Coordinates of C-alpha atoms in Angstrom, one line a residue:
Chain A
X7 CA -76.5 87.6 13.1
X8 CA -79.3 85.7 14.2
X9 CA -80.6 87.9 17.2
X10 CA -84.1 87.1 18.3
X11 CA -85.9 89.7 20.7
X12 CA -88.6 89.4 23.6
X13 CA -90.7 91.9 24.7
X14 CA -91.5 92.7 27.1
X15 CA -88.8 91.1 29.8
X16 CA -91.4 90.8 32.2
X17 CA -94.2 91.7 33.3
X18 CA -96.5 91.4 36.4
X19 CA -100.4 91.4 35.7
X20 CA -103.6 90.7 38.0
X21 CA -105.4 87.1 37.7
X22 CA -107.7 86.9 35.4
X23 CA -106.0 89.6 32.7
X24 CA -104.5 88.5 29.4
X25 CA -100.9 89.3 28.1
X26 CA -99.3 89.5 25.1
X27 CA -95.6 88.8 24.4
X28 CA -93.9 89.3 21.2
X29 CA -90.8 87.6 19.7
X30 CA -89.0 89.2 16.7
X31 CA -86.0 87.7 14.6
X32 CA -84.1 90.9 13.4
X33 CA -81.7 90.0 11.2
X34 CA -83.2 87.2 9.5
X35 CA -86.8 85.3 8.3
X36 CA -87.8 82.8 10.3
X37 CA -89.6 79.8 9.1
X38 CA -90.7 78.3 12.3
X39 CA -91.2 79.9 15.9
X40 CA -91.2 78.2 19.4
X41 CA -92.4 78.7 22.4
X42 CA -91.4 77.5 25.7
X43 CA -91.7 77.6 29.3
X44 CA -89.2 77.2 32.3
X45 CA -90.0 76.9 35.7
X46 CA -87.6 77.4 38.4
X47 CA -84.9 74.8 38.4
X48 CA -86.5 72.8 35.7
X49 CA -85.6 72.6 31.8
X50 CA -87.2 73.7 28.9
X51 CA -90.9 72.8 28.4
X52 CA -91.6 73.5 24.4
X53 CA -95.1 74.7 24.1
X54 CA -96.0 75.3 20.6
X55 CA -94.6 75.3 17.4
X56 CA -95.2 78.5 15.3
X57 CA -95.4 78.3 10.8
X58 CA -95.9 81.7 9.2
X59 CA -99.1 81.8 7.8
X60 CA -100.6 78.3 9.4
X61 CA -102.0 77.6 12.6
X62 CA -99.5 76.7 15.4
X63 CA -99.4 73.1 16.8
X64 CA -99.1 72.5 20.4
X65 CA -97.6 70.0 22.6
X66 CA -99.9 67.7 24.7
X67 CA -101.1 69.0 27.7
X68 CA -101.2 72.4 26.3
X69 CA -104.5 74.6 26.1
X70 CA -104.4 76.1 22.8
X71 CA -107.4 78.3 23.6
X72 CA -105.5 79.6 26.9
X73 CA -102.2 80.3 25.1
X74 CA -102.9 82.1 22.0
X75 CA -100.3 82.2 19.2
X76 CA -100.1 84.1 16.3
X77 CA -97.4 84.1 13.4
X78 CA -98.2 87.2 11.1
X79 CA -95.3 87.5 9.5
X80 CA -91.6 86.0 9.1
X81 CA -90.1 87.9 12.0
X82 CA -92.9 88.1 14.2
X83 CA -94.7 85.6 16.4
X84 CA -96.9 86.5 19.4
X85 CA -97.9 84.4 22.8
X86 CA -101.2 85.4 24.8
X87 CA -102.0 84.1 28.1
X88 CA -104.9 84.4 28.3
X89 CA -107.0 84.4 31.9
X90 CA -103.8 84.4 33.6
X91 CA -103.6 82.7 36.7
X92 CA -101.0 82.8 39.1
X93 CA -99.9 78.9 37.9
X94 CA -99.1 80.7 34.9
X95 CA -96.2 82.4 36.4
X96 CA -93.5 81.4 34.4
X97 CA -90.6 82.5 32.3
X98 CA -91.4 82.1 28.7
X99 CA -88.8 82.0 26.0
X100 CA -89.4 82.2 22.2
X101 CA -86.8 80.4 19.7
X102 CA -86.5 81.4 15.9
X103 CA -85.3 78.9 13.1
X104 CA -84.0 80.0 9.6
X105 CA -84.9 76.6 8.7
X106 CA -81.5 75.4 7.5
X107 CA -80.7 71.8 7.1
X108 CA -79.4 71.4 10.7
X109 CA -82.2 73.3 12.5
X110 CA -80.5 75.1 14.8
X111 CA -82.7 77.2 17.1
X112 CA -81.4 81.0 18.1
X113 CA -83.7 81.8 21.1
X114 CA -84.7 85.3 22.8
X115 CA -83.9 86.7 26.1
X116 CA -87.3 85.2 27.7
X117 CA -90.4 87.3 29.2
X118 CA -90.6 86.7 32.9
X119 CA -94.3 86.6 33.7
X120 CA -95.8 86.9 37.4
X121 CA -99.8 86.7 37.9
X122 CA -101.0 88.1 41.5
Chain B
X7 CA -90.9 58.8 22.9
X8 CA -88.2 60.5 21.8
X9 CA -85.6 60.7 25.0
X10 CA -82.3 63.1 25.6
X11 CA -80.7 62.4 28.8
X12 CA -77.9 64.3 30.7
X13 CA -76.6 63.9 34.4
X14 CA -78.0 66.9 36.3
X15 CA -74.8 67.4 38.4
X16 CA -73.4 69.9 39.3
X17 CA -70.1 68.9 38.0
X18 CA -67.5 70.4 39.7
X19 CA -64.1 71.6 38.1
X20 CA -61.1 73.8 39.1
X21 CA -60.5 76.7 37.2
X22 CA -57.9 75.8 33.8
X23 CA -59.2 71.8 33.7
X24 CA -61.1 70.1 30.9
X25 CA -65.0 70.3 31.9
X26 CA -66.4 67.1 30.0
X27 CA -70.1 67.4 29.5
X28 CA -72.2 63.6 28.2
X29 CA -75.5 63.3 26.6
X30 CA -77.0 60.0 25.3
X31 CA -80.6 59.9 22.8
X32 CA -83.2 57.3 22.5
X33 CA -83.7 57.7 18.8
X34 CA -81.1 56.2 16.2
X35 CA -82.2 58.2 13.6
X36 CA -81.6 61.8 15.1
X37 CA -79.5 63.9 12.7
X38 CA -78.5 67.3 14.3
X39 CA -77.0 67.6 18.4
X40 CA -76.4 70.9 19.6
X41 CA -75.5 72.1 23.0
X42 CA -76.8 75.3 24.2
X43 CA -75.4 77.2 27.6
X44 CA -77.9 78.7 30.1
X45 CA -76.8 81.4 32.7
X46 CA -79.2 80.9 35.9
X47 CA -82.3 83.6 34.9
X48 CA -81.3 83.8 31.4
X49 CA -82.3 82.5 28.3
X50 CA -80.2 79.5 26.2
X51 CA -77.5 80.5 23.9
X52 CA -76.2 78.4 21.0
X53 CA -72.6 77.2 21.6
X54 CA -72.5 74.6 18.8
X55 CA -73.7 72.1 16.8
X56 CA -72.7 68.6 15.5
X57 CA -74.4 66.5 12.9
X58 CA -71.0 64.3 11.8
X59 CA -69.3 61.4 13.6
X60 CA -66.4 62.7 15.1
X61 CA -65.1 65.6 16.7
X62 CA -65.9 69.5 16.0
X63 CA -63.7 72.3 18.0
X64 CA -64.7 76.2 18.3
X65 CA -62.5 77.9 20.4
X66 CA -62.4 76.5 23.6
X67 CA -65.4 74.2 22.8
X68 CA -64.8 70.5 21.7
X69 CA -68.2 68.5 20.4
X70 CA -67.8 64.9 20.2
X71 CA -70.4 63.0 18.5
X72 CA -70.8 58.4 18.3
X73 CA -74.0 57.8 16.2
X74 CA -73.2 54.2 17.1
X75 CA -72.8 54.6 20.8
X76 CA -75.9 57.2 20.7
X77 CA -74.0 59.6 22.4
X78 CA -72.6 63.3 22.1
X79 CA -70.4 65.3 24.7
X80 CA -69.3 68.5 24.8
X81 CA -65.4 69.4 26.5
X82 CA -64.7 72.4 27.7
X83 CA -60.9 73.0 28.2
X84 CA -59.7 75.8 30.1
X85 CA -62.2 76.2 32.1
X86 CA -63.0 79.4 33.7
X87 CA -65.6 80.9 36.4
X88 CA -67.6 82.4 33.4
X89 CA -68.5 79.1 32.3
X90 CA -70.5 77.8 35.3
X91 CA -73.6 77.4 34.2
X92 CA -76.4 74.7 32.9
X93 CA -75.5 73.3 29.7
X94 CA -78.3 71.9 27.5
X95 CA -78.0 69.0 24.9
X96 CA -80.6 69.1 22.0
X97 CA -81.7 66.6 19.3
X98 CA -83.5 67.1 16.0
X99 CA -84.6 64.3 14.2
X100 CA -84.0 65.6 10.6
X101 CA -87.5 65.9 9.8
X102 CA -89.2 68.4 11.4
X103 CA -87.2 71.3 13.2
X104 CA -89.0 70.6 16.6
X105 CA -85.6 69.6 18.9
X106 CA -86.2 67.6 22.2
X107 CA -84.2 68.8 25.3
X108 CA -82.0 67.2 27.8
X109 CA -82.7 68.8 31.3
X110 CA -79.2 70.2 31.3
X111 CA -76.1 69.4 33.4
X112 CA -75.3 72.3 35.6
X113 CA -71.5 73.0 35.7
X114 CA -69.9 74.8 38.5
X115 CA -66.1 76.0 38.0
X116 CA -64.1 76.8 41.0
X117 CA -61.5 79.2 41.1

């Protein structure tokens, strides 16, 4: 149980383009959705956090108009980067939460982004 | 600010030996620690969580948890090659589900 996709694993995309990556629980509802981003040799930066149905709230230091997330439904949140630059290469991981009283988070294989 | 600290290492262990893994947090009124593994390129995977004083085991896994001390560890015994990797501590406050991140210690086990 638990299982949390990505897609796509990665992608490579000019400067200046916009991509969308999608995150998916599949075996269960998720309340809440993160996003994060990992560069090389560094830890976990969380971007945003994700409410079905409500606007997502982002971290400081985050552009919310250049990182576009959407929460449509229960099992499906979606990240776009928008005017990609190549500082925007990054791997991006989502994270689901059922929301139970411990809030464990069960996170998805991560999209591997490159902007030439 | 809300702080989860780990040594970066990498800790070094021979293959079979305990792998001991610390973690201390800044705020005294975090509620749930969990400890996620990361393989290098990969994405985090949930080993366990904690949210009790004491001691929890899975398997192979051993959480340790001190409210009072502020600290949590994860031991590993057995150790084996497959285990080297980075291995996150998280903290949730209790209120909302946002965790905060330690920057991971990286564990290397020799054969």
């Amino acid at each position: 149980g638990a299982v949390v996709s990505q897609h796509p694993s990665w992608v490579i995309c000019k400067s200046g383009t916009s991509v969308k990556i999608e995150c998916r629980s599949l075996d269960f509802q998720a309340t809440t959705m993160f996003w994060y981003r990992q560069f090389p040799k560094q830890s976990l930066m969380l971007m945003a956090t994700s409410n079905e149905g409500s606007k997502a709230t982002y971290e400081q230091g985050v552009e919310k108009d250049k990182f576009l997330i959407n929460h449509a439904s229960l099992t499906l949140s979606t990240l776009t980067v928008t005017s990609a630059h190549p500082e925007d290469s990054s791997f991006y991981i989502c994270s689901a939460s059922v929301g139970l009283s411990h809030h464990e988070q069960f996170f998805g294989p991560g999209t591997r982004l490159t902007v030439l | 600010q809300k702080e989860v600290e780990q040594n970066s290492g990498p800790l070094s262990v021979p293959e079979g030996a305990i792998a001991s893994l610390n973690c201390t947090y800044s705020d005294r009124g975090s509620q749930s620690f969990f400890w996620y593994r990361q393989y290098s390129g990969k994405s985090p995977e949930l080993i366990m969580f904690i949210y009790s004083n004491g001691d929890k085991e899975d398997g192979r896994f051993t959480a340790q948890l001190n409210k009072a001390s502020q600290y949590v560890s994860l031991l590993i015994r057995d150790s084996q090659p497959s285990d080297s990797a980075t291995y996150l501590c998280a903290v949730n406050d209790g209120g909302y589900q946002k965790v905060t991140f330690g920057t991971g210690t990286k564990l290397q086990v020799i054969p």
